[in-house]
mmCIF file of C-alpha atoms in Angstrom:
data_model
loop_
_atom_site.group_PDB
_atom_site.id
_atom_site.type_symbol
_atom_site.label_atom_id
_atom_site.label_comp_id
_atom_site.label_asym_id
_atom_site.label_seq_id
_atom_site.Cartn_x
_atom_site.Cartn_y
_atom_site.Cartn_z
ATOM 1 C CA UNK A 16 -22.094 -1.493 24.563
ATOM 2 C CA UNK A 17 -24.990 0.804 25.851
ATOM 3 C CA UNK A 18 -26.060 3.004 22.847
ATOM 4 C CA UNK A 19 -25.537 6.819 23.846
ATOM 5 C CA UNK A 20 -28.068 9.856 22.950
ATOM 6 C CA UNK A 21 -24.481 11.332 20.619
ATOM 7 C CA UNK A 22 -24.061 7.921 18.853
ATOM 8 C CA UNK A 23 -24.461 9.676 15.486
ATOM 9 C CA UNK A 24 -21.524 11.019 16.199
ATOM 10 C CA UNK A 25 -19.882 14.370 16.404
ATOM 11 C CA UNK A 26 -21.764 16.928 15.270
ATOM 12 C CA UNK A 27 -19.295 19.851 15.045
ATOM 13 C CA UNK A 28 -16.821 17.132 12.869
ATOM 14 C CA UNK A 29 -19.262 17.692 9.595
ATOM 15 C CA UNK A 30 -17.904 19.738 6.936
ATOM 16 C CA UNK A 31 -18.783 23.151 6.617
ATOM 17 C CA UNK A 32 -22.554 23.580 5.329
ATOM 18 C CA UNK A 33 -23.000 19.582 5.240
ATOM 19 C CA UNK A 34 -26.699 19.044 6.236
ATOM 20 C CA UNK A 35 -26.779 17.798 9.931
ATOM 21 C CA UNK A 36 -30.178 16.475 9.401
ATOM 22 C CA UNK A 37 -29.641 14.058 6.467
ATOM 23 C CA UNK A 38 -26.227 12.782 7.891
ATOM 24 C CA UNK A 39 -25.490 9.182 7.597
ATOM 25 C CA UNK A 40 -27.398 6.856 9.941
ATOM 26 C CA UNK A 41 -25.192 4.434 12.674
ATOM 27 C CA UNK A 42 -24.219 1.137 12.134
ATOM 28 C CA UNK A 43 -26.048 -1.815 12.446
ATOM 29 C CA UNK A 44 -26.469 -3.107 15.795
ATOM 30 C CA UNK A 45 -24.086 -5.996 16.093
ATOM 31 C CA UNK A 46 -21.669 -4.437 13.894
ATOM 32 C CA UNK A 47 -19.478 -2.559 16.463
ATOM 33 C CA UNK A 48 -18.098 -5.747 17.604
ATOM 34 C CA UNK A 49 -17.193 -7.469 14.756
ATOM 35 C CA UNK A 50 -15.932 -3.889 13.310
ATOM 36 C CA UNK A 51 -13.609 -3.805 16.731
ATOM 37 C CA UNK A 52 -12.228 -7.427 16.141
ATOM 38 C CA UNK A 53 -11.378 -6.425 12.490
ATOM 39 C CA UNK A 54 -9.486 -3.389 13.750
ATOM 40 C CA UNK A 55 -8.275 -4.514 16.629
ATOM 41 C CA UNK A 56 -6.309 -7.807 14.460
ATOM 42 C CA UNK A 57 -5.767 -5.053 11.783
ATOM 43 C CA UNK A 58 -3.578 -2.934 13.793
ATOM 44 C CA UNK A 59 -1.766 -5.389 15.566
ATOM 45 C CA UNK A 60 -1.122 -7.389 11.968
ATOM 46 C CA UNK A 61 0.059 -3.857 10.222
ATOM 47 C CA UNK A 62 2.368 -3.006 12.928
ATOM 48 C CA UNK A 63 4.423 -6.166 13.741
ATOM 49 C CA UNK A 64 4.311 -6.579 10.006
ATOM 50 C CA UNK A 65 5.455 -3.435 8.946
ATOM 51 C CA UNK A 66 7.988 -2.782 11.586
ATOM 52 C CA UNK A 67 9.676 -6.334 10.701
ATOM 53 C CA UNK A 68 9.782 -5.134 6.729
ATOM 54 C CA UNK A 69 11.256 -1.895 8.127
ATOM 55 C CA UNK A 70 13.927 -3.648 10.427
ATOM 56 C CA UNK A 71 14.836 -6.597 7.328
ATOM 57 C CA UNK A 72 15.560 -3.960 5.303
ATOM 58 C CA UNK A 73 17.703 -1.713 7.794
ATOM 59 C CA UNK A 74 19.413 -4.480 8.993
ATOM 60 C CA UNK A 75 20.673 -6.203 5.808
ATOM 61 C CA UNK A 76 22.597 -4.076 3.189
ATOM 62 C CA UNK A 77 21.908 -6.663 0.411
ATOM 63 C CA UNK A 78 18.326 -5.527 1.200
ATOM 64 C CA UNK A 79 18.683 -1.496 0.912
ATOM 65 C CA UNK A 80 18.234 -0.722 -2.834
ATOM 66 C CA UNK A 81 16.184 1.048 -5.338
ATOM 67 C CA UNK A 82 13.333 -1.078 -4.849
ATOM 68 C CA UNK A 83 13.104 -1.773 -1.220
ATOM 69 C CA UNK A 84 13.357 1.433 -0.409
ATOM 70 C CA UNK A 85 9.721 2.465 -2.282
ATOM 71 C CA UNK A 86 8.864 -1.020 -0.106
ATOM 72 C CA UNK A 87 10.080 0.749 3.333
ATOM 73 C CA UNK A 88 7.988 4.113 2.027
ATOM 74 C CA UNK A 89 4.678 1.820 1.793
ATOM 75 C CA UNK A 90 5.378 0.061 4.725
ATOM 76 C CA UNK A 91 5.660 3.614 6.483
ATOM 77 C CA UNK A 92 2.382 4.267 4.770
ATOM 78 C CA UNK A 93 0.756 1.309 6.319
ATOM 79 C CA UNK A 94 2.023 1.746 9.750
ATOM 80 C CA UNK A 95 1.114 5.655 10.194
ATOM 81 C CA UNK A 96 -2.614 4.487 10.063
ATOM 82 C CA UNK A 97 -2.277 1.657 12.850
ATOM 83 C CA UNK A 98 -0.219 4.155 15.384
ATOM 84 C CA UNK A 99 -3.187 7.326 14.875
ATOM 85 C CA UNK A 100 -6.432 6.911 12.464
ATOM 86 C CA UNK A 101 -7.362 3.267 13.684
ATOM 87 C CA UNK A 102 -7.093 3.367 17.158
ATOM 88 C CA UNK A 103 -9.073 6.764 17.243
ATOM 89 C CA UNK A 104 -12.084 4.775 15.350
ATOM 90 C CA UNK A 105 -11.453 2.137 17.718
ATOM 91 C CA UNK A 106 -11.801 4.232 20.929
ATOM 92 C CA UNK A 107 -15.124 5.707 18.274
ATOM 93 C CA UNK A 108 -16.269 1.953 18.720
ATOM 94 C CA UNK A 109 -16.071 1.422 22.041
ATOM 95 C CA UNK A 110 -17.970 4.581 23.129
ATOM 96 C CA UNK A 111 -20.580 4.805 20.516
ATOM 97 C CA UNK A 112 -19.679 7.688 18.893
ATOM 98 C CA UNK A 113 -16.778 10.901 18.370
ATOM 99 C CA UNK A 114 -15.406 11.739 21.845
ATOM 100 C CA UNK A 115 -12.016 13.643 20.533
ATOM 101 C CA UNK A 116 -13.108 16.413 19.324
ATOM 102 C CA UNK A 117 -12.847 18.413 16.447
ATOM 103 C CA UNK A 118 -9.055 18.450 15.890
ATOM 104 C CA UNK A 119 -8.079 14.929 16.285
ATOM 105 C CA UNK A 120 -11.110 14.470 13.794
ATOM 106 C CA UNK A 121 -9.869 16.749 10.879
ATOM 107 C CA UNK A 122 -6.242 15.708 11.655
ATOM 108 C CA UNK A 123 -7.220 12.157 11.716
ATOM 109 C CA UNK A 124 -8.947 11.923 8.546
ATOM 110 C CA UNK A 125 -6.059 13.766 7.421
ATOM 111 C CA UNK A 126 -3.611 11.148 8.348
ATOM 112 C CA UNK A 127 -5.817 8.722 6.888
ATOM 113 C CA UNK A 128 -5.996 10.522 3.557
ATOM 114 C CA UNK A 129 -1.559 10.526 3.287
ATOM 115 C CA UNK A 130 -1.634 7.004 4.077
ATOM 116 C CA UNK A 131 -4.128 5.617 1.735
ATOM 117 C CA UNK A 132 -2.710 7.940 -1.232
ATOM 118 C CA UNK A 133 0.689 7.453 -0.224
ATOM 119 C CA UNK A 134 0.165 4.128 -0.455
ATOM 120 C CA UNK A 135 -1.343 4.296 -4.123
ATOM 121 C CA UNK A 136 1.683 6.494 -5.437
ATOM 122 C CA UNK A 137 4.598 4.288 -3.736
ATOM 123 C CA UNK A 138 2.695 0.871 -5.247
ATOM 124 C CA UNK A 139 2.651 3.158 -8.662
ATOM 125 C CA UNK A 140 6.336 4.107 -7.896
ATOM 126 C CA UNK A 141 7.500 0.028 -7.276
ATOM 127 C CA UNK A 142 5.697 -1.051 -10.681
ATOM 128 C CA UNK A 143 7.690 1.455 -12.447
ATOM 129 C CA UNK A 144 10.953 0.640 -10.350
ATOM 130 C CA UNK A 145 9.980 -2.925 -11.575
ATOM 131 C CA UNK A 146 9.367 -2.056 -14.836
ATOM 132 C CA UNK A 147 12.593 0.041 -15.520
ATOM 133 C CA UNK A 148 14.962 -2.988 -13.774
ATOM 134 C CA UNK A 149 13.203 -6.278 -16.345
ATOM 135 C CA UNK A 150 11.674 -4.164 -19.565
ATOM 136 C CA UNK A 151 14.688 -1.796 -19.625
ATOM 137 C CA UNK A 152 17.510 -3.083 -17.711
ATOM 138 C CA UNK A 153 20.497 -1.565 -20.135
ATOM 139 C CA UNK A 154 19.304 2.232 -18.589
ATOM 140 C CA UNK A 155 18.118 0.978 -14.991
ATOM 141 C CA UNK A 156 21.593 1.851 -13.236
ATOM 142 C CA UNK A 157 21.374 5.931 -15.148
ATOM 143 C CA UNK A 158 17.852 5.822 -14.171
ATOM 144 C CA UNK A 159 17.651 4.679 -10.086
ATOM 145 C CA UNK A 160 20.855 6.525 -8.658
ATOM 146 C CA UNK A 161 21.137 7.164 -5.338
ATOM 147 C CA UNK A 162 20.682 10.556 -5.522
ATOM 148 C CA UNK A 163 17.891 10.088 -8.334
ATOM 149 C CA UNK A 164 15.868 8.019 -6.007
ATOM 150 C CA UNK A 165 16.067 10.009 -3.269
ATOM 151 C CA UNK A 166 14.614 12.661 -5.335
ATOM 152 C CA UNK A 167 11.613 10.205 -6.964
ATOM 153 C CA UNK A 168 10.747 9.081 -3.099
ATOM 154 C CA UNK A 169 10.642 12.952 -1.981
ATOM 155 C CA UNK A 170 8.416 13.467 -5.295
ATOM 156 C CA UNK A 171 5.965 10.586 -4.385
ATOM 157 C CA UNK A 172 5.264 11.907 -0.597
ATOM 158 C CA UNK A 173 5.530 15.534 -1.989
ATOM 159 C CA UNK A 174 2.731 14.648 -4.474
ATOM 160 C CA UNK A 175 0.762 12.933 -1.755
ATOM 161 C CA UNK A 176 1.162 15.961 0.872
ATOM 162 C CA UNK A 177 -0.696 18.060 -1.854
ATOM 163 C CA UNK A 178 -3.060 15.325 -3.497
ATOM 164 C CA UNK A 179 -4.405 15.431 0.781
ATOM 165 C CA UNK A 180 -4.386 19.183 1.414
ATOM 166 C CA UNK A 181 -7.946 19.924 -1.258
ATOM 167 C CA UNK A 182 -9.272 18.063 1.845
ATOM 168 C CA UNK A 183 -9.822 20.796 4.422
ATOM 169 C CA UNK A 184 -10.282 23.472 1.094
ATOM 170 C CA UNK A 185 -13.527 21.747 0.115
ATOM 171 C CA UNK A 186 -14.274 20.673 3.741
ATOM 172 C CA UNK A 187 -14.587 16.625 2.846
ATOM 173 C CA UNK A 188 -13.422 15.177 6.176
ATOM 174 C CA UNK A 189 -15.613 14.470 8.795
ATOM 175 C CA UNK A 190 -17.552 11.800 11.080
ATOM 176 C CA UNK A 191 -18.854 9.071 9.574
ATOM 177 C CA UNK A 192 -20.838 6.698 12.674
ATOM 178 C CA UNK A 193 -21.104 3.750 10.230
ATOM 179 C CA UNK A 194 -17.638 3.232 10.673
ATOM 180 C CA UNK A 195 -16.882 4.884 13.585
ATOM 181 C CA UNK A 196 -14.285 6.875 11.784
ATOM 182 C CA UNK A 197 -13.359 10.112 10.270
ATOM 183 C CA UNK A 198 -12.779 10.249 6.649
ATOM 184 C CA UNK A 199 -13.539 11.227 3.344
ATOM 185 C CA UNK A 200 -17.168 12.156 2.835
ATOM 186 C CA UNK A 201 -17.601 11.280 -0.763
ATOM 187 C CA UNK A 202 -21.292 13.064 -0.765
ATOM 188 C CA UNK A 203 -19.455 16.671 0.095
ATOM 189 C CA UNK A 204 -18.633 17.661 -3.549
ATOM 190 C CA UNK A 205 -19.518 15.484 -6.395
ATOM 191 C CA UNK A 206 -17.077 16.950 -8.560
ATOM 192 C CA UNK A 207 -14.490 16.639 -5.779
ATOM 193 C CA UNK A 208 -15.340 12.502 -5.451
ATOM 194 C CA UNK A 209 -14.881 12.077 -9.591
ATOM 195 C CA UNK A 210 -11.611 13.954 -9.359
ATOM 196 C CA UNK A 211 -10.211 11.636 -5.993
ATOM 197 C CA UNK A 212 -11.456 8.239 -7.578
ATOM 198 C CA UNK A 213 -10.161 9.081 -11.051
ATOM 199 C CA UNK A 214 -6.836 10.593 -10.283
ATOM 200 C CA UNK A 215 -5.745 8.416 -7.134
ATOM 201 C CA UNK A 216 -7.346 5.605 -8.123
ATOM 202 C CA UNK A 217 -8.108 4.944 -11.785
ATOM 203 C CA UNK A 218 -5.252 6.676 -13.101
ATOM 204 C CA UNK A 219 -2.496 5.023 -10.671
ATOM 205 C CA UNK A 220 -4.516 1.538 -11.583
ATOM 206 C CA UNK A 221 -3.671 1.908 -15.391
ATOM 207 C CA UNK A 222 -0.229 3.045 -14.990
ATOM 208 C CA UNK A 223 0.218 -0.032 -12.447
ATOM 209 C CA UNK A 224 -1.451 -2.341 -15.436
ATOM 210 C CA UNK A 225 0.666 -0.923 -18.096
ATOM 211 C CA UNK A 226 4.014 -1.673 -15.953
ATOM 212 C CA UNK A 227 2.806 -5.258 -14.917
ATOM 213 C CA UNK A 228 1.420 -5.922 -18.309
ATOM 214 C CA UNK A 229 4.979 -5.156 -20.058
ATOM 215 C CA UNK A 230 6.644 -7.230 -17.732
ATOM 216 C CA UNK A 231 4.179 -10.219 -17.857
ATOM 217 C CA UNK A 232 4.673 -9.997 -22.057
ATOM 218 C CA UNK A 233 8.377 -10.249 -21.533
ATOM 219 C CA UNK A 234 8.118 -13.090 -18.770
ATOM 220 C CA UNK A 235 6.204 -15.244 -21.112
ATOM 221 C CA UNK A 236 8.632 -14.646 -23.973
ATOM 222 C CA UNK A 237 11.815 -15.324 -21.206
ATOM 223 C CA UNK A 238 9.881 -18.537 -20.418
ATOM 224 C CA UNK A 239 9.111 -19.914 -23.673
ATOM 225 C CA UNK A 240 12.764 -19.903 -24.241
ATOM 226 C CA UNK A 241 13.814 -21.293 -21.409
ATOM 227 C CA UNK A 242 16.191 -24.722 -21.916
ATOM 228 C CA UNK A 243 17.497 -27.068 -19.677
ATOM 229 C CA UNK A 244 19.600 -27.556 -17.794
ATOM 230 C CA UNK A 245 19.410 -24.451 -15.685
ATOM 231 C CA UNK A 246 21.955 -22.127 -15.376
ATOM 232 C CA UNK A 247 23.435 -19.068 -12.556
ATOM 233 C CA UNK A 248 21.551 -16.824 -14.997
ATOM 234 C CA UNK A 249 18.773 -18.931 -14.951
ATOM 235 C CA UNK A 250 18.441 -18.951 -11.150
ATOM 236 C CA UNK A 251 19.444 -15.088 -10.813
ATOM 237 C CA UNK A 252 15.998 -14.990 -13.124
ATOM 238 C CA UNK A 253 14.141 -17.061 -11.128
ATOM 239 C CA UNK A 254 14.844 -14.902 -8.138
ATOM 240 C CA UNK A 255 14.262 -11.291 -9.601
ATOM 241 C CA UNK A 256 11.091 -13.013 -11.177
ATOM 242 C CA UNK A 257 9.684 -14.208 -7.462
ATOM 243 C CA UNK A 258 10.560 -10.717 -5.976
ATOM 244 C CA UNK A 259 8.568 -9.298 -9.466
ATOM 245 C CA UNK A 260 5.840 -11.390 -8.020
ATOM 246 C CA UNK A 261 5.427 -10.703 -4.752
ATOM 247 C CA UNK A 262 5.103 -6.713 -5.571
ATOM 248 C CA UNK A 263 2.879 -7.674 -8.404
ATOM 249 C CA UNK A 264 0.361 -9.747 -5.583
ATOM 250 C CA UNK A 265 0.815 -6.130 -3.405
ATOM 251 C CA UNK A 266 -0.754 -4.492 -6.163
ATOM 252 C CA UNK A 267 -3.470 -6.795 -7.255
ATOM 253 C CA UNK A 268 -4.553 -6.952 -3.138
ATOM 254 C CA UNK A 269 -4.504 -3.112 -2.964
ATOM 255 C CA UNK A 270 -6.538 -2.717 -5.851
ATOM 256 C CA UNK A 271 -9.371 -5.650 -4.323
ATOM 257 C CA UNK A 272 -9.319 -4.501 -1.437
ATOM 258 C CA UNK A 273 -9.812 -0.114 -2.757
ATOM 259 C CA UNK A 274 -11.770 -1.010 -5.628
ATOM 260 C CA UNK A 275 -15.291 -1.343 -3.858
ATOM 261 C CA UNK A 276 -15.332 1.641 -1.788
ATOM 262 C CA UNK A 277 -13.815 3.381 -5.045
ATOM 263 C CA UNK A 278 -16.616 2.468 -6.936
ATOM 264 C CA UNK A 279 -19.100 2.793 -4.832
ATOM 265 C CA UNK A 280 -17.504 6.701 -4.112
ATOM 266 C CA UNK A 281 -18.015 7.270 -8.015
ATOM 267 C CA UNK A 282 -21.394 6.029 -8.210
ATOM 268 C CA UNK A 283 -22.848 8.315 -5.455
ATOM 269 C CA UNK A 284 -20.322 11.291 -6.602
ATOM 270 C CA UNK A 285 -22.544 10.715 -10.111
ATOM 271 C CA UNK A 286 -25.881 11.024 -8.815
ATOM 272 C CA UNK A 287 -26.204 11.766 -5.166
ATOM 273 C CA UNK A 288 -29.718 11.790 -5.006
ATOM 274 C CA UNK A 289 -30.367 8.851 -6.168
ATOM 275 C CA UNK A 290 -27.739 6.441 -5.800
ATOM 276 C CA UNK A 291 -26.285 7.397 -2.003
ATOM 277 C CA UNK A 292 -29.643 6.190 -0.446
ATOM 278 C CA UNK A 293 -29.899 2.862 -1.983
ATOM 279 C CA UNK A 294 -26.232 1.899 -0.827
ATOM 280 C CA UNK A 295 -26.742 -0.732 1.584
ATOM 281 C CA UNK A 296 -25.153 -0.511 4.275
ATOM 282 C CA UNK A 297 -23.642 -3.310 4.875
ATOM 283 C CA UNK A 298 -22.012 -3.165 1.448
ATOM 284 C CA UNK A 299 -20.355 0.606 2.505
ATOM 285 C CA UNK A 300 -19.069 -0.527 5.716
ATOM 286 C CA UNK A 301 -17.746 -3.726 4.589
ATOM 287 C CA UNK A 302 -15.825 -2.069 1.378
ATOM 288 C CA UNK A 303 -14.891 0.481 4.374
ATOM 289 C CA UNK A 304 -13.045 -2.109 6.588
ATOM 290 C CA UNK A 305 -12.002 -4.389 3.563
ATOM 291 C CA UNK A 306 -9.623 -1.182 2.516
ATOM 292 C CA UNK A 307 -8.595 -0.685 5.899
ATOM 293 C CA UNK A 308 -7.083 -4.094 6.306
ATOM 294 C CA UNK A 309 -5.222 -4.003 3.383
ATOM 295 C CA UNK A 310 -2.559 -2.237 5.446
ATOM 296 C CA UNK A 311 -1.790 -5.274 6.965
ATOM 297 C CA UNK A 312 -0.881 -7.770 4.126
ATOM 298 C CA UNK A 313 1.915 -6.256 2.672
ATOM 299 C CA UNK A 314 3.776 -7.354 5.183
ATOM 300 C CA UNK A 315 2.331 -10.408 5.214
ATOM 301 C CA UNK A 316 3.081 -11.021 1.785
ATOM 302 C CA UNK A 317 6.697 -10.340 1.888
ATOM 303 C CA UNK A 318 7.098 -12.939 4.442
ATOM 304 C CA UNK A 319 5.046 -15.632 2.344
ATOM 305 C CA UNK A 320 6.361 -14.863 -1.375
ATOM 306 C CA UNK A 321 9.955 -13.094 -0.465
ATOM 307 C CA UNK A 322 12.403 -15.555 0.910
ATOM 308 C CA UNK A 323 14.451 -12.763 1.717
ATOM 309 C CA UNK A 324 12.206 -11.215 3.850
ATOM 310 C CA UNK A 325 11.076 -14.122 5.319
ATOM 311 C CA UNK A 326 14.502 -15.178 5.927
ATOM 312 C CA UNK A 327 15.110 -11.814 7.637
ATOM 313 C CA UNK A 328 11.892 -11.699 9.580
ATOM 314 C CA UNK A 329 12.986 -14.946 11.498
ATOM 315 C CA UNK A 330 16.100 -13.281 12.281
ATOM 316 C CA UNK A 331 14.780 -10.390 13.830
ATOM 317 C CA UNK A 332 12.188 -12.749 15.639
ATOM 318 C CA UNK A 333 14.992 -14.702 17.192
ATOM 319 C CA UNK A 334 16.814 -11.570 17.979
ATOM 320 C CA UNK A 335 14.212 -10.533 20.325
ATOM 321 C CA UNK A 336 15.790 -13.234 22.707
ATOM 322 C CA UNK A 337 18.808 -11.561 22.421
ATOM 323 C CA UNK A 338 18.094 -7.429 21.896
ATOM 324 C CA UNK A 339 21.792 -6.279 21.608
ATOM 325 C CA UNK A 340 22.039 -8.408 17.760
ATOM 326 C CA UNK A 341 18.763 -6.703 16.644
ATOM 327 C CA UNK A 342 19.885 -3.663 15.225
ATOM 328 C CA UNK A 343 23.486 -5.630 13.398
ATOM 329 C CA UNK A 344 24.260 -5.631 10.192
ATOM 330 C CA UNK A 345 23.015 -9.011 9.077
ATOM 331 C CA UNK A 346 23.832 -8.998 5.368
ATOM 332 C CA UNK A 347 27.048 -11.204 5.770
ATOM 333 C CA UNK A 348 24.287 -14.367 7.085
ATOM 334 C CA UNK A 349 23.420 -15.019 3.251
ATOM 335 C CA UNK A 350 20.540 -13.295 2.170
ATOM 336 C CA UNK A 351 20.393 -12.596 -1.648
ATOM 337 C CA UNK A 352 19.136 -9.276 -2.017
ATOM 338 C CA UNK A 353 17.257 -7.751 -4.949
ATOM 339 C CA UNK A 354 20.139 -6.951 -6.349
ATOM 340 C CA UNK A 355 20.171 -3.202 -7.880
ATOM 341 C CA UNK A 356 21.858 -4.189 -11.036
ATOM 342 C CA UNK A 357 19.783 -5.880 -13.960
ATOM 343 C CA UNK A 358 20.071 -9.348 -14.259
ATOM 344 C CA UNK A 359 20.848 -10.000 -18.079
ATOM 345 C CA UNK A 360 18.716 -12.951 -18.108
ATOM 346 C CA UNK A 361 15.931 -10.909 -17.686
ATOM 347 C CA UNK A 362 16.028 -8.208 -19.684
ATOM 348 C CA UNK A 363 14.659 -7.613 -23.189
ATOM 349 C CA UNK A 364 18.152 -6.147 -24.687
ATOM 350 C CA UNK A 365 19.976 -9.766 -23.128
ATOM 351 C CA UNK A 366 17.318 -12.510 -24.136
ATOM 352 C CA UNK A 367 19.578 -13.347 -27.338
ATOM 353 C CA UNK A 368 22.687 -13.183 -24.801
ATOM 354 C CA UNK A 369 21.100 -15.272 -22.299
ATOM 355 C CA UNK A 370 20.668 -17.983 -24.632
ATOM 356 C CA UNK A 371 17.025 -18.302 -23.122
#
């Protein structure tokens, strides 16, 4: 790739009084390729992945409950930022710099900024899903209604819309060449960067702790109690504990995978001066691309921890031979959902009851 007199990027894409003369330097040389091969399997990954979760769920009715359908909401999440943000930066790669323009640049970033916060509020809004259906199973069915939530997914993308728009008010989203992207500028407004990290990170992170924490306490207590030989409840336990599992892995990789770039966001948001120059580089664009692929495991881990899912993903898979059975109902093939009502076996008010 020949290196162009505008690789630096675009100059009218900086916020609002930003200084144009201390912006960020480019990225290594060497790094566009690998940074283009990371993408490229990134958005590929994320939207075979996501659009399989997205089909398992539509297609099988044992499938479309409470919890899945916070799952479809994060798989949405993750696929926005394969079909817009990504391939932008991509295109970013392959010509050395911002051709698009200011628009696509402020919209982009925009984009960007629903999916990674939507993403942080619909993992928060599974680990409480999870939390109400094992720690309090007896007020699980008042709680998750249809019509209730309805009104908690509308909440979580509602919050999100408005968590995004302080974006273009304190003029935070611009070009960054070091990865070829437009995003959040975490040296625009100090105060700004504290508030993002701590209140769609930090604070989603505990909540998400708390939930899995509770849980984990009452597994351990479930398991302790356990006694051969092994009964339906037993197995029905065994299953909501797996699904448990696999959302629980969702969050732990979302919160590797954020945590860096997180970080390093509050440490330069603390002291600017000092701390934003001694970043390497390598360190920022790597914690860059490490979040960016998380969009692409979720998916991934359904299919490897979810039997249901996997189950369902083969399905569809062997459906493309025949395109007509891709959009059936295939709920009457078997495949135990995650069932919206509690399973007594693992809840805290039935441990006596389950005999566990």
């Amino acid at each position: 790739m020949a290196r162009r007199a505008n690789a630096s990027g675009c100059a009218d894409c900086l916020p609002p009084g930003a200084n144009r003369s201390l912006g960020p330097p480019p990225a290594p040389a060497g790094a566009p390729g690998v940074l283009a091969g990371v993408l490229i399997f990134t958005i590929v990954v994320d939207i075979v992945g996501n659009v399989l979760v997205i089909l398992s769920v539509y297609r099988n009715k044992k499938l479309r409950n409470a919890g899945n359908i916070f799952v479809v909401s994060l798989s949405v999440a993750d696929l926005v930022v394969a079909l817009y943000p990504y391939p932008l930066a991509l295109l970013a790669i392959f010509h050395n710099g911002w051709t698009m323009g200011t628009l696509h640049c402020q919209l982009s970033g925009f984009v960007m900024g629903l999916s990674v916060i939507g993403s942080v509020f619909n993992i928060t809004a599974i680990a409480l899903n999870r939390y109400c259906y094992i720690c309090h199973g007896l007020r699980y069915d008042r709680l998750y209604t249809r019509r209730n939530t309805c009104l908690y997914l509308v909440l979580t993308w509602l919050l999100t819309a408005l968590a995004t728009v302080p974006n273009f008010l304190v003029g935070s989203l611009s070009y960054d060449p070091r990865v070829y992207s437009c995003t959040f500028a975490q040296t625009a407004s100090s105060s700004y960067t504290v508030c993002v990290v701590v209140v769609h990170f930090l604070v989603p992170l505990a909540v998400v702790s708390f939930c899995y924490l509770r849980i984990w306490t009452l597994v351990i207590r479930v398991k302790s109690r356990v006694r051969p030989p092994e009964s339906r409840r037993q197995r029905t336990q065994t299953s909501d504990l797996r699904n448990f599992l696999t959302m629980f892995v969702v969050f732990v990789l979302f919160a590797v995978c954020w945590a860096p770039l997180n970080f390093i966001g509050l440490a330069v948001a603390i002291d600017p001066v000092r701390v934003a120059p001694n970043v390497p580089e390598w360190l920022f664009v790597m914690s860059y691309f490490m979040a960016y692929f998380n969009s692409c495991l979720n998916a991934v881990v359904y299919g490897l921890l979810n039997q249901n899912f996997r189950r369902e993903y083969k399905q569809i898979l062997l459906s493309l031979c025949a395109p007509r059975t891709l959009f059936l109902d295939s709920s009457k093939c078997g495949t135990e959902g995650m069932k919206s009502k509690q399973s007594p076996a693992v809840t805290h008010n039935h441990l006596m009851e389950a005999n566990l």
